[in-house]
Short mmCIF file of C-alpha atoms and ligand atoms in Angstrom, two decimals:
data_model
loop_
_atom_site.label_atom_id
_atom_site.label_comp_id
_atom_site.label_asym_id
_atom_site.label_seq_id
_atom_site.Cartn_x
_atom_site.Cartn_y
_atom_site.Cartn_z
CA GLN A 1 -22.77 2.52 -7.61
CA PRO A 2 -19.69 0.24 -7.26
CA GLN A 3 -20.26 -3.33 -6.28
CA ALA A 4 -16.85 -3.51 -4.72
CA ILE A 5 -14.26 -0.92 -3.25
CA ILE A 6 -10.74 -2.04 -3.27
CA PHE A 7 -8.39 -0.36 -0.98
CA ASP A 8 -4.58 -0.25 -0.86
CA LEU A 9 -3.43 -0.63 2.61
CA ASP A 10 -0.09 1.08 3.24
CA GLY A 11 -0.60 4.77 3.19
CA VAL A 12 -4.29 4.55 2.79
CA LEU A 13 -5.85 2.64 5.46
CA THR A 14 -3.08 3.29 7.73
CA ASP A 15 0.40 5.31 8.01
CA THR A 16 2.63 2.14 7.52
CA SER A 17 4.42 4.15 4.53
CA GLU A 18 6.06 5.98 7.35
CA TYR A 19 7.27 2.65 8.76
CA HIS A 20 8.39 1.47 5.47
CA TYR A 21 10.41 4.71 5.20
CA GLN A 22 12.04 4.33 8.68
CA ALA A 23 13.03 0.78 7.85
CA TRP A 24 14.55 1.71 4.45
CA LYS A 25 16.18 4.72 6.24
CA HIS A 26 17.69 2.31 8.71
CA LEU A 27 19.19 0.18 6.04
CA ALA A 28 20.47 3.12 4.12
CA ASP A 29 22.09 4.35 7.11
CA ASP A 30 23.72 1.01 7.86
CA GLU A 31 25.13 0.97 4.37
CA GLY A 32 26.27 4.57 4.33
CA ILE A 33 23.66 5.55 1.43
CA PRO A 34 22.04 8.94 1.64
CA PHE A 35 18.24 8.87 1.69
CA THR A 36 15.49 11.52 2.55
CA HIS A 37 11.95 11.39 3.17
CA GLU A 38 11.30 13.39 -0.06
CA GLU A 39 13.07 10.74 -2.16
CA ASN A 40 10.99 8.02 -0.24
CA ASP A 41 7.81 9.87 -1.29
CA ALA A 42 8.95 10.62 -4.84
CA HIS A 43 10.25 6.99 -5.56
CA LEU A 44 9.49 4.44 -3.19
CA ARG A 45 5.88 5.07 -2.11
CA GLY A 46 3.91 1.85 -3.23
CA VAL A 47 6.91 0.33 -4.79
CA GLY A 48 7.70 -3.21 -4.18
CA ARG A 49 10.51 -4.58 -1.89
CA ARG A 50 13.06 -5.56 -4.71
CA ASP A 51 12.41 -2.28 -6.73
CA SER A 52 12.66 -0.17 -3.58
CA LEU A 53 16.06 -1.58 -2.81
CA MET A 54 17.15 -1.17 -6.45
CA TYR A 55 16.50 2.50 -6.25
CA LEU A 56 18.32 2.84 -3.03
CA ILE A 57 21.37 1.13 -4.19
CA ARG A 58 21.36 2.48 -7.75
CA GLY A 59 24.78 2.88 -9.19
CA ARG A 60 26.34 0.64 -6.58
CA GLN A 61 27.60 -2.95 -7.05
CA TYR A 62 26.19 -5.47 -4.82
CA SER A 63 25.75 -9.27 -5.38
CA GLU A 64 22.59 -11.20 -5.45
CA GLU A 65 23.20 -12.57 -2.22
CA GLN A 66 23.92 -9.16 -0.60
CA ILE A 67 20.66 -7.98 -2.14
CA GLN A 68 18.65 -10.80 -0.60
CA GLU A 69 20.31 -10.13 2.84
CA MET A 70 19.39 -6.37 2.56
CA MET A 71 15.83 -7.15 1.57
CA ASN A 72 15.78 -9.35 4.57
CA ARG A 73 17.28 -6.83 6.96
CA LYS A 74 14.88 -4.17 5.87
CA ASN A 75 11.97 -6.58 6.45
CA GLN A 76 13.36 -7.23 9.92
CA TYR A 77 13.45 -3.58 10.65
CA TYR A 78 9.86 -3.11 9.34
CA ASN A 79 8.60 -5.98 11.35
CA GLU A 80 10.00 -4.51 14.44
CA LEU A 81 7.91 -1.29 13.83
CA ILE A 82 4.73 -3.01 12.91
CA LYS A 83 4.64 -5.41 15.76
CA LYS A 84 3.80 -2.63 18.14
CA MET A 85 1.08 -1.36 15.79
CA SER A 86 -2.63 -1.13 17.46
CA PRO A 87 -6.13 -0.58 16.25
CA GLY A 88 -5.64 3.04 17.02
CA GLU A 89 -3.48 3.35 13.79
CA VAL A 90 -6.33 2.77 11.50
CA VAL A 91 -6.93 6.22 9.84
CA PRO A 92 -9.71 8.04 11.81
CA GLY A 93 -12.97 6.89 10.83
CA GLY A 94 -11.59 3.97 8.78
CA GLN A 95 -13.52 1.16 10.73
CA ALA A 96 -16.68 3.07 10.46
CA LEU A 97 -16.27 3.77 6.76
CA LEU A 98 -15.58 0.07 6.08
CA GLU A 99 -18.73 -1.01 8.12
CA GLU A 100 -20.83 1.58 6.26
CA ILE A 101 -19.65 0.32 2.92
CA ARG A 102 -20.53 -3.39 3.84
CA LYS A 103 -23.94 -2.27 5.24
CA ALA A 104 -24.53 -0.76 1.98
CA GLY A 105 -24.13 -4.08 0.32
CA ILE A 106 -20.69 -3.11 -1.41
CA LYS A 107 -17.98 -5.70 -1.23
CA THR A 108 -14.56 -4.50 0.44
CA ALA A 109 -11.15 -5.83 -0.47
CA ILE A 110 -7.53 -5.13 -0.10
CA ALA A 111 -5.10 -4.96 -2.81
CA SER A 112 -1.47 -4.60 -1.23
CA ALA A 113 1.78 -5.20 -2.65
CA SER A 114 3.10 -5.99 0.81
CA LYS A 115 4.00 -9.56 2.04
CA ASN A 116 3.24 -8.05 5.52
CA ALA A 117 -0.37 -7.05 4.78
CA ASP A 118 -1.92 -10.09 7.05
CA ILE A 119 0.18 -8.97 9.98
CA VAL A 120 -0.70 -5.23 9.69
CA LEU A 121 -4.48 -6.18 9.23
CA ASP A 122 -4.32 -8.37 12.31
CA ARG A 123 -2.61 -5.80 14.48
CA LEU A 124 -5.32 -3.09 13.22
CA LYS A 125 -8.03 -5.75 13.86
CA ILE A 126 -9.72 -5.05 10.68
CA THR A 127 -9.21 -8.43 8.84
CA SER A 128 -12.91 -9.29 9.29
CA LEU A 129 -14.04 -6.02 7.54
CA PHE A 130 -12.92 -7.36 4.23
CA ASP A 131 -14.33 -9.82 1.88
CA GLY A 132 -11.16 -10.51 0.14
CA ILE A 133 -7.43 -9.81 0.75
CA ALA A 134 -4.82 -9.76 -2.15
CA ASP A 135 -1.45 -9.20 -0.78
CA GLY A 136 2.33 -9.61 -1.90
CA TYR A 137 1.91 -13.04 -2.38
CA SER A 138 -1.11 -13.06 -4.49
CA VAL A 139 0.34 -12.10 -8.12
CA VAL A 140 3.70 -11.98 -9.89
CA ASN A 141 3.54 -8.48 -11.61
CA GLY A 142 3.51 -5.61 -9.37
CA LYS A 143 1.66 -2.35 -9.68
CA PRO A 144 1.44 -0.37 -12.00
CA ALA A 145 0.45 -3.72 -13.62
CA ALA A 146 -3.37 -4.16 -13.17
CA ASP A 147 -2.97 -7.82 -11.81
CA ILE A 148 -3.34 -7.28 -8.16
CA PHE A 149 -6.61 -5.35 -8.48
CA VAL A 150 -7.88 -7.71 -11.15
CA TYR A 151 -7.04 -10.56 -8.58
CA ALA A 152 -8.87 -8.76 -5.73
CA ALA A 153 -12.04 -8.11 -7.89
CA GLY A 154 -11.99 -11.76 -8.46
CA LEU A 155 -11.97 -12.63 -4.91
CA VAL A 156 -15.11 -10.78 -4.35
CA HIS A 157 -16.72 -11.95 -7.60
CA VAL A 158 -17.31 -8.53 -9.00
CA PRO A 159 -16.48 -7.39 -12.69
CA THR A 160 -13.42 -5.00 -12.62
CA HIS A 161 -15.68 -2.15 -14.40
CA ASN A 162 -17.84 -2.35 -11.30
CA CYS A 163 -15.21 -1.86 -8.83
CA LEU A 164 -13.69 1.43 -7.36
CA GLY A 165 -10.01 1.26 -6.31
CA VAL A 166 -8.46 3.54 -3.56
CA GLU A 167 -4.62 4.16 -3.67
CA ASP A 168 -2.11 6.65 -2.31
CA ALA A 169 0.71 5.95 -4.73
CA ASP A 170 0.69 6.82 -8.48
CA ALA A 171 2.00 3.27 -9.49
CA GLY A 172 -1.30 2.01 -7.81
CA ILE A 173 -3.65 4.51 -9.68
CA GLU A 174 -1.98 3.42 -12.79
CA ALA A 175 -2.82 -0.18 -11.78
CA ILE A 176 -6.51 0.66 -10.96
CA LYS A 177 -6.85 2.44 -14.30
CA ASN A 178 -5.06 -0.60 -16.09
CA ALA A 179 -7.65 -2.70 -14.42
CA GLY A 180 -10.59 -0.71 -15.81
CA MET A 181 -11.69 0.63 -12.58
CA ARG A 182 -12.58 3.99 -11.33
CA ALA A 183 -9.74 5.33 -9.21
CA LEU A 184 -9.95 7.54 -5.99
CA ALA A 185 -6.28 8.92 -5.05
CA ILE A 186 -5.33 9.66 -1.66
CA GLY A 187 -2.78 12.48 -1.18
CA PRO A 188 -1.58 15.80 -3.01
CA SER A 189 -2.87 15.99 -6.70
CA GLU A 190 0.53 16.55 -8.04
CA ARG A 191 1.39 13.04 -7.39
CA PHE A 192 -1.00 11.52 -9.60
CA LYS A 193 -1.25 11.32 -13.57
CA ARG A 194 -4.77 10.04 -14.12
CA PRO A 195 -7.00 9.78 -10.98
CA ASP A 196 -10.76 10.15 -11.28
CA LYS A 197 -10.79 12.04 -7.99
CA VAL A 198 -8.07 12.93 -5.53
CA ILE A 199 -8.71 13.73 -1.73
CA PRO A 200 -5.78 14.65 0.73
CA THR A 201 -6.62 11.91 3.28
CA LEU A 202 -9.15 8.95 3.84
CA ALA A 203 -9.44 10.14 7.47
CA ASN A 204 -13.31 10.97 8.46
CA VAL A 205 -14.32 10.08 4.68
CA ARG A 206 -17.92 8.66 4.61
CA LEU A 207 -19.23 6.35 1.81
CA GLN A 208 -20.97 9.33 -0.05
CA THR A 209 -17.59 10.71 -1.02
CA LEU A 210 -16.39 7.33 -2.41
CA LEU A 211 -19.94 7.06 -4.42
CA GLU A 212 -19.05 10.50 -6.04
CA VAL A 213 -15.96 9.24 -7.68
C1 G6P B 301 3.52 -1.72 -0.28
C2 G6P B 301 3.98 -0.42 0.21
C3 G6P B 301 5.51 -0.46 -0.03
C4 G6P B 301 6.21 -1.84 0.11
C5 G6P B 301 5.66 -2.99 -0.78
C6 G6P B 301 6.16 -4.36 -0.52
O1 G6P B 301 3.33 -1.44 -1.79
O2 G6P B 301 3.47 0.67 -0.07
O3 G6P B 301 6.11 0.64 0.62
O4 G6P B 301 7.64 -1.55 -0.34
O5 G6P B 301 4.32 -3.00 -0.23
O6 G6P B 301 6.11 -4.58 0.98
P1 G6P B 301 6.74 -5.71 1.92
O7 G6P B 301 6.16 -5.51 3.12
O8 G6P B 301 6.37 -6.91 1.10
O9 G6P B 301 8.08 -5.44 1.84
MG1 MG B 302 -0.01 2.57 -0.60
#
């Protein structure tokens, strides 16, 4: 049984992936850049802010100053969307699952690439259900680098090989595997290269399912 379960946030515990999409779409529309939901899923899910923008503007010339301004603008759009979030936007059964994990004596942690993870956790009122929180300020190298999952394991003092990671993005599953952890993928199985187990959603999942990974 794992000693810690480390969760990605966006797209796993809540559907903020949709808000990230809407914010990028708003920016793309501003700039006259075509951008679809399918492209978002295939190329931007779980990808950091700068790399997401680089995908969006590929082949177009922008200065570093313009790049900075566009990243800020997208973040403002995203912040507008998340400030209206409420605890009802935690995946159904999410709070109960986290409580069940903690009652079983297993540590819980967040490994999110987002610099807005604290705000989202606060809006969802689930901050206190985690023993450690690693976010977009914690490490330099983003997923698929192992760093953020290794950092989160360190926060809860559990060796990485005793951790289970939960992710909805393939870059995240790669990060988990690179960290030497078991990996539970959330989403369609075609999305992932080397998960240990795939389930379509974390909704109404109980601890037993996580222990079977
Ligand atoms: C997570 C999300 C991505 C987002 C990234 C950076 O990985 O899944 O969609 O681009 O965090 O988030 P931030 O809020 O710092 O722009
Ligand atoms: Mg995610």
